[in-house]
Amino acid sequence: MKVDQVVIGSCTNGRIEDFRTAAEVIRGHKVADGVRMVVLPASQKVYIELAKEGLLALFAEAGAAVSTPTCGPCLGGHMGVLAKDEVCFSTTNRNFVGRMGHREARVYLGSPAVAAATAVKGRICSPEEVTGRKAPASEQAPGGAGGTESPRARGAGR
Amino acid sequence: MSAATKIHGSAWKYGDNVDTDVILPGRWCHLLKPEDIKGHCFEDLDPGFPDKVKVGDVVVAGDNFGCGSSREIAPLAIKSVGVSLVIAKSFARIFYRNCINIGLAIMVAPDAADAIAAGDVVEADLAAGTIELPSTGTGGPGGTESPRGRVFTSIPFPPFVRDIFNKGGLVESLRDHFKDGVYIGS
């Protein structure tokens, strides 16, 4: 599945360890041509830690747009609002119809490691394809590609 | 605007898991006034709904109505187009409370939700917790026969919650409990 956009972070999957995991996949690589990548730390604390560890620069040099902590693309608010027929792979928590922009855009949800690999390859893929090494089971894509939201998903985010 | 105790309107029928993104998409969350958001109600569920729905109509849905993001303007959008009542098999918990907070009448009534078909004329009594369908209703079984048609029951809200609905929401209802900024009791 080819993608137009990758989002890593938000209040969901925006912890420092999530970005360390994504950084290990993307280190030494660039975001694929034609793909927008947005990095969203969950909090100011995470943002500062990313800066201290050099990960803001790593993501920016790979070609990502690195944001301060904020709501935005997850709910089609701002930054990377999806157009008709666009495909996004995101580590956020909801992919209801129209969630990230146009009602005919598609959103796949998954882990930071898979999101990072997807940004590099421009299509939904396993981190192994980028790093050449097997990722821990916890970082692999569920069922090979992004998970989908259960109607029972909980959360109080906007 | 307050919710009437007795409701009479035509039914708009939807399925399970109607989420707040299709009720009022996130792209309109910067709007705050009912007159601004009403044109976007159900935009990604039933395009054109605001032009089709009539004041007093009733929305009927399946399980988990209002799931997803806790956006208060989702029930506000439904209220702002003039919908008088939402009947569902079940509601997502935050949406349920948001309906009380903004004064959109709701009833949990699984049998009624099954039996009501799109376009049926529904009569509901919020205080009694009853939903009445004329005998011309085309839906499934359930309910008890009445001279008019079939009657379904829902557990009515207690009086203090109905008072919130009647006053048009939590903030409006609290105005009666304050005078010149001082709490004067209930």
Coordinates of C-alpha atoms in Angstrom, one line a residue:
Chain A
M1 CA 0.0 0.0 0.0
K2 CA 1.6 3.3 -1.2
V3 CA 1.3 6.2 1.2
D4 CA 1.2 10.0 0.8
Q5 CA 1.8 10.8 4.5
V6 CA 3.2 9.3 7.7
V7 CA 2.5 10.7 11.1
I8 CA 4.5 9.5 14.1
G9 CA 3.5 10.7 17.6
S10 CA 0.5 12.6 19.0
C11 CA -0.9 12.0 22.5
T12 CA -0.8 8.3 21.4
N13 CA 2.6 6.7 20.6
G14 CA 4.4 10.0 21.2
R15 CA 6.6 8.9 24.1
I16 CA 10.4 9.2 24.0
E17 CA 10.8 5.4 23.6
D18 CA 8.4 5.6 20.6
F19 CA 10.7 8.1 18.9
R20 CA 13.8 6.2 19.8
T21 CA 12.3 3.1 18.2
A22 CA 11.3 5.1 15.1
A23 CA 14.8 6.8 15.0
E24 CA 16.5 3.4 15.0
V25 CA 14.6 2.5 11.8
I26 CA 15.0 5.8 10.0
R27 CA 18.6 6.5 11.0
G28 CA 20.8 6.8 7.8
H29 CA 17.7 6.9 5.6
K30 CA 15.5 9.6 4.0
V31 CA 11.8 10.0 3.8
A32 CA 10.7 8.7 0.4
D33 CA 10.0 11.2 -2.4
G34 CA 6.4 12.2 -2.4
V35 CA 5.8 11.4 1.2
R36 CA 5.1 13.9 3.9
M37 CA 6.2 12.9 7.3
V38 CA 5.1 14.6 10.5
V39 CA 6.6 14.1 13.9
L40 CA 4.5 15.1 16.9
P41 CA 5.9 14.7 20.5
A42 CA 3.3 14.0 23.1
S43 CA 4.5 16.6 25.5
Q44 CA 7.0 19.4 26.1
K45 CA 9.0 17.0 28.2
V46 CA 9.3 14.5 25.3
Y47 CA 10.1 17.4 22.9
I48 CA 13.0 18.6 25.1
E49 CA 14.3 15.1 25.5
L50 CA 14.2 14.6 21.7
A51 CA 16.3 17.7 21.4
K52 CA 18.8 16.6 23.9
E53 CA 19.2 13.2 22.3
G54 CA 19.6 14.7 18.8
L55 CA 16.4 13.1 17.5
L56 CA 14.8 16.3 16.4
A57 CA 17.7 16.8 14.1
L58 CA 17.7 13.2 13.0
F59 CA 14.0 13.3 11.9
A60 CA 14.4 16.8 10.3
E61 CA 17.4 15.7 8.4
A62 CA 15.6 12.7 7.2
G63 CA 13.0 15.0 5.7
A64 CA 10.3 15.1 8.4
A65 CA 8.4 18.1 9.6
V66 CA 9.0 18.1 13.3
S67 CA 6.3 19.9 15.4
T68 CA 6.1 21.1 18.9
P69 CA 3.6 19.0 21.0
T70 CA 0.1 19.8 19.8
C71 CA -3.1 18.4 18.4
G72 CA -3.3 18.6 14.6
P73 CA -3.2 16.0 11.9
C74 CA -4.9 13.3 14.0
L75 CA -8.2 15.0 13.7
G76 CA -7.8 16.7 10.4
G77 CA -7.2 20.0 12.3
H78 CA -4.0 21.3 10.7
M79 CA -0.7 20.0 9.4
G80 CA -1.1 17.3 6.8
V81 CA -4.8 17.5 6.4
L82 CA -5.5 14.7 3.9
A83 CA -6.9 15.3 0.5
K84 CA -9.3 13.1 -1.4
D85 CA -7.9 9.6 -2.1
E86 CA -4.7 10.2 -0.1
V87 CA -3.4 7.5 2.1
C88 CA -1.8 8.1 5.5
F89 CA 0.0 5.7 7.9
S90 CA -0.3 7.1 11.4
T91 CA 0.5 6.1 15.0
T92 CA -2.5 8.0 16.2
N93 CA -5.6 6.4 17.7
R94 CA -8.5 6.8 15.3
N95 CA -9.2 6.2 11.7
F96 CA -13.0 6.9 11.4
V97 CA -14.3 8.1 8.0
G98 CA -13.0 11.7 7.4
R99 CA -10.9 11.6 10.6
M100 CA -7.7 13.2 9.1
G101 CA -9.3 15.2 6.4
H102 CA -11.3 14.3 3.3
R103 CA -13.9 11.6 3.9
E104 CA -12.4 9.6 0.9
A105 CA -8.9 9.7 2.3
R106 CA -7.7 6.5 4.0
V107 CA -5.9 6.1 7.3
Y108 CA -4.0 3.1 8.5
L109 CA -3.0 2.9 12.1
G110 CA 0.1 1.1 13.5
S111 CA 3.3 1.3 15.5
P112 CA 6.1 3.9 15.4
A113 CA 8.6 1.3 13.9
V114 CA 6.3 0.4 11.1
A115 CA 5.5 4.1 10.5
A116 CA 9.2 4.9 10.2
A117 CA 9.8 2.1 7.8
T118 CA 6.8 3.1 5.8
A119 CA 8.1 6.7 5.5
V120 CA 11.4 5.5 4.2
K121 CA 9.9 3.1 1.6
G122 CA 6.8 5.1 0.7
R123 CA 4.6 2.1 1.2
I124 CA 3.4 0.2 4.3
C125 CA 6.1 -2.3 5.1
S126 CA 7.9 -4.0 7.9
P127 CA 10.9 -2.3 9.7
E128 CA 13.0 -5.4 8.7
E129 CA 12.8 -4.2 5.1
V130 CA 14.6 -1.0 6.1
T131 CA 17.0 -2.1 8.9
G132 CA 17.7 -5.6 7.6
R133 CA 17.3 -7.0 11.1
K134 CA 14.3 -8.6 12.7
A135 CA 12.5 -6.2 15.0
P136 CA 11.2 -7.3 18.4
A137 CA 7.7 -8.7 18.2
S138 CA 6.3 -5.7 20.0
E139 CA 7.5 -3.4 17.2
Q140 CA 6.2 -5.4 14.3
A141 CA 3.1 -4.5 12.4
P142 CA 0.0 -6.3 13.6
G143 CA -1.0 -8.7 10.8
G144 CA 1.8 -7.3 8.6
A145 CA 0.4 -3.8 8.2
G146 CA -1.4 -1.2 10.2
G147 CA -4.1 -2.1 12.6
T148 CA -7.6 -0.7 12.5
E149 CA -9.5 0.9 15.2
S150 CA -12.0 -1.2 17.0
P151 CA -15.4 0.5 17.6
R152 CA -14.7 -0.2 21.3
A153 CA -11.5 2.0 21.3
R154 CA -11.5 4.2 24.3
G155 CA -10.1 7.7 24.7
A156 CA -11.1 11.2 25.6
G157 CA -9.0 13.0 23.0
R158 CA -10.7 15.4 20.6
Chain B
M1 CA -33.8 26.1 23.8
S2 CA -35.2 23.4 26.0
A3 CA -36.1 19.8 25.3
A4 CA -39.9 19.2 25.3
T5 CA -41.1 16.4 27.6
K6 CA -43.3 15.1 24.8
I7 CA -41.8 14.5 21.5
H8 CA -43.4 13.9 18.1
G9 CA -41.3 13.5 14.9
S10 CA -40.2 11.4 12.0
A11 CA -37.4 9.0 12.4
W12 CA -34.0 9.0 10.7
K13 CA -32.4 5.6 11.1
Y14 CA -28.7 4.8 11.3
G15 CA -26.6 1.7 12.3
D16 CA -24.2 0.8 15.0
N17 CA -21.0 2.7 16.1
V18 CA -21.9 6.1 14.6
D19 CA -18.8 8.0 15.7
T20 CA -18.4 11.7 16.5
D21 CA -16.1 12.2 13.5
V22 CA -19.1 11.5 11.1
I23 CA -21.5 13.3 13.4
L24 CA -19.4 16.5 13.3
P25 CA -16.1 16.2 11.6
G26 CA -12.9 17.5 13.3
R27 CA -12.4 20.0 10.5
W28 CA -15.3 22.0 11.9
C29 CA -14.3 21.8 15.6
H30 CA -13.1 25.4 15.5
L31 CA -16.7 26.4 15.2
L32 CA -18.6 27.1 18.4
K33 CA -22.0 28.5 17.7
P34 CA -24.9 26.3 16.9
E35 CA -25.8 28.4 13.9
D36 CA -22.3 27.8 12.5
I37 CA -22.1 24.1 13.1
K38 CA -25.6 23.1 12.1
G39 CA -24.8 23.0 8.4
H40 CA -22.2 20.3 9.0
C41 CA -24.3 17.9 11.1
F42 CA -23.8 14.3 9.9
E43 CA -21.7 15.6 7.0
D44 CA -19.7 12.4 6.6
L45 CA -22.6 10.1 7.6
D46 CA -25.6 11.4 5.6
P47 CA -24.5 14.3 3.4
G48 CA -27.3 16.9 3.1
F49 CA -28.9 15.9 6.4
P50 CA -29.3 19.5 7.7
D51 CA -31.4 20.4 4.6
K52 CA -33.5 17.2 4.8
V53 CA -34.2 17.0 8.5
K54 CA -37.2 18.8 10.0
V55 CA -37.4 20.5 13.4
G56 CA -38.7 17.9 15.9
D57 CA -37.4 14.9 14.0
V58 CA -35.9 11.9 15.8
V59 CA -32.6 10.1 15.2
V60 CA -32.7 6.4 15.8
A61 CA -29.5 4.3 15.9
G62 CA -28.0 1.0 17.0
D63 CA -25.3 0.3 19.6
N64 CA -22.5 2.7 20.8
F65 CA -23.9 5.8 19.3
G66 CA -21.4 8.7 19.6
C67 CA -18.3 6.7 20.0
G68 CA -14.9 8.2 19.4
S69 CA -13.6 11.6 20.3
S70 CA -15.3 13.4 23.1
R71 CA -16.4 16.5 21.3
E72 CA -19.3 18.3 22.9
I73 CA -20.2 20.0 19.6
A74 CA -21.2 16.6 18.2
P75 CA -24.4 16.4 20.2
L76 CA -24.7 20.2 19.9
A77 CA -24.7 19.8 16.1
I78 CA -27.6 17.3 16.3
K79 CA -29.5 19.6 18.6
S80 CA -28.8 22.6 16.4
V81 CA -30.5 21.1 13.4
G82 CA -33.7 20.7 15.4
V83 CA -33.5 17.0 16.3
S84 CA -35.7 16.6 19.4
L85 CA -34.5 13.1 20.5
V86 CA -31.9 10.4 19.8
I87 CA -33.0 6.9 20.5
A88 CA -30.3 4.2 20.5
K89 CA -29.6 0.7 21.6
S90 CA -26.7 2.1 23.6
F91 CA -24.6 5.3 23.7
A92 CA -20.9 5.8 24.1
R93 CA -20.4 7.0 27.7
I94 CA -18.9 10.4 27.1
F95 CA -21.3 11.3 24.3
Y96 CA -24.1 10.2 26.7
R97 CA -23.0 12.7 29.3
N98 CA -22.3 15.4 26.7
C99 CA -26.0 15.1 25.6
I100 CA -27.1 15.9 29.2
N101 CA -24.6 18.7 29.4
I102 CA -25.8 20.4 26.2
G103 CA -29.5 19.4 26.6
L104 CA -30.0 17.0 23.8
A105 CA -32.7 14.5 24.8
I106 CA -31.7 10.8 24.5
M107 CA -33.4 7.5 25.3
V108 CA -31.8 4.0 25.6
A109 CA -34.3 1.7 24.1
P110 CA -33.0 -1.4 22.2
D111 CA -36.4 -2.8 21.2
A112 CA -37.7 0.5 20.0
A113 CA -34.4 1.1 18.0
D114 CA -35.0 -2.2 16.3
A115 CA -38.6 -1.7 15.6
I116 CA -38.5 1.9 14.3
A117 CA -38.0 2.2 10.5
A118 CA -36.8 5.3 8.7
G119 CA -39.7 7.7 8.3
D120 CA -41.9 6.3 11.0
V121 CA -43.6 8.9 13.1
V122 CA -42.4 8.4 16.7
E123 CA -44.1 9.8 19.8
A124 CA -42.0 9.8 23.0
D125 CA -42.6 10.9 26.6
L126 CA -39.4 11.6 28.3
A127 CA -40.9 11.7 31.8
A128 CA -42.7 8.4 31.4
G129 CA -39.9 6.8 29.4
T130 CA -42.3 5.6 26.7
I131 CA -41.9 5.5 22.9
E132 CA -45.0 5.0 20.8
L133 CA -45.2 3.9 17.2
P134 CA -48.3 4.2 15.1
S135 CA -49.7 0.8 13.9
T136 CA -48.4 1.7 10.4
G137 CA -44.9 1.2 11.6
T138 CA -43.0 -1.1 9.4
G139 CA -40.2 -2.3 11.8
G140 CA -39.6 -5.6 13.6
P141 CA -41.3 -7.2 16.5
G142 CA -41.3 -6.0 20.2
G143 CA -43.2 -3.6 22.3
T144 CA -46.8 -3.9 23.6
E145 CA -49.9 -3.2 21.7
S146 CA -51.7 0.1 22.4
P147 CA -54.8 1.6 20.8
R148 CA -52.5 3.7 18.6
G149 CA -49.9 1.1 17.8
R150 CA -47.0 -0.2 19.8
V151 CA -45.4 1.1 23.0
F152 CA -41.8 0.6 24.0
T153 CA -40.3 1.5 27.3
S154 CA -37.0 3.1 28.4
I155 CA -35.9 3.8 31.9
P156 CA -36.7 7.5 32.4
F157 CA -34.0 9.9 33.6
P158 CA -34.6 11.0 37.3
P159 CA -36.2 14.4 37.7
F160 CA -33.0 16.4 38.3
V161 CA -31.5 15.1 35.0
R162 CA -34.8 15.9 33.2
D163 CA -34.6 19.3 34.7
I164 CA -31.2 19.8 33.0
F165 CA -32.7 18.7 29.6
N166 CA -35.7 21.0 30.1
K167 CA -33.5 24.0 30.9
G168 CA -31.4 23.4 27.8
G169 CA -28.3 21.9 29.3
L170 CA -26.1 21.9 32.4
V171 CA -24.9 25.5 32.2
E172 CA -28.4 26.9 31.7
S173 CA -29.8 24.7 34.5
L174 CA -27.1 26.0 36.9
R175 CA -28.1 29.6 36.2
D176 CA -31.2 29.0 38.4
H177 CA -29.0 28.0 41.3
F178 CA -27.0 31.2 41.3
K179 CA -28.0 34.8 41.9
D180 CA -25.5 37.6 41.4
G181 CA -22.7 35.0 41.3
V182 CA -23.7 33.4 44.7
Y183 CA -25.1 29.9 45.0
I184 CA -28.6 30.1 46.3
G185 CA -29.4 26.4 46.5
S186 CA -31.5 24.1 44.3

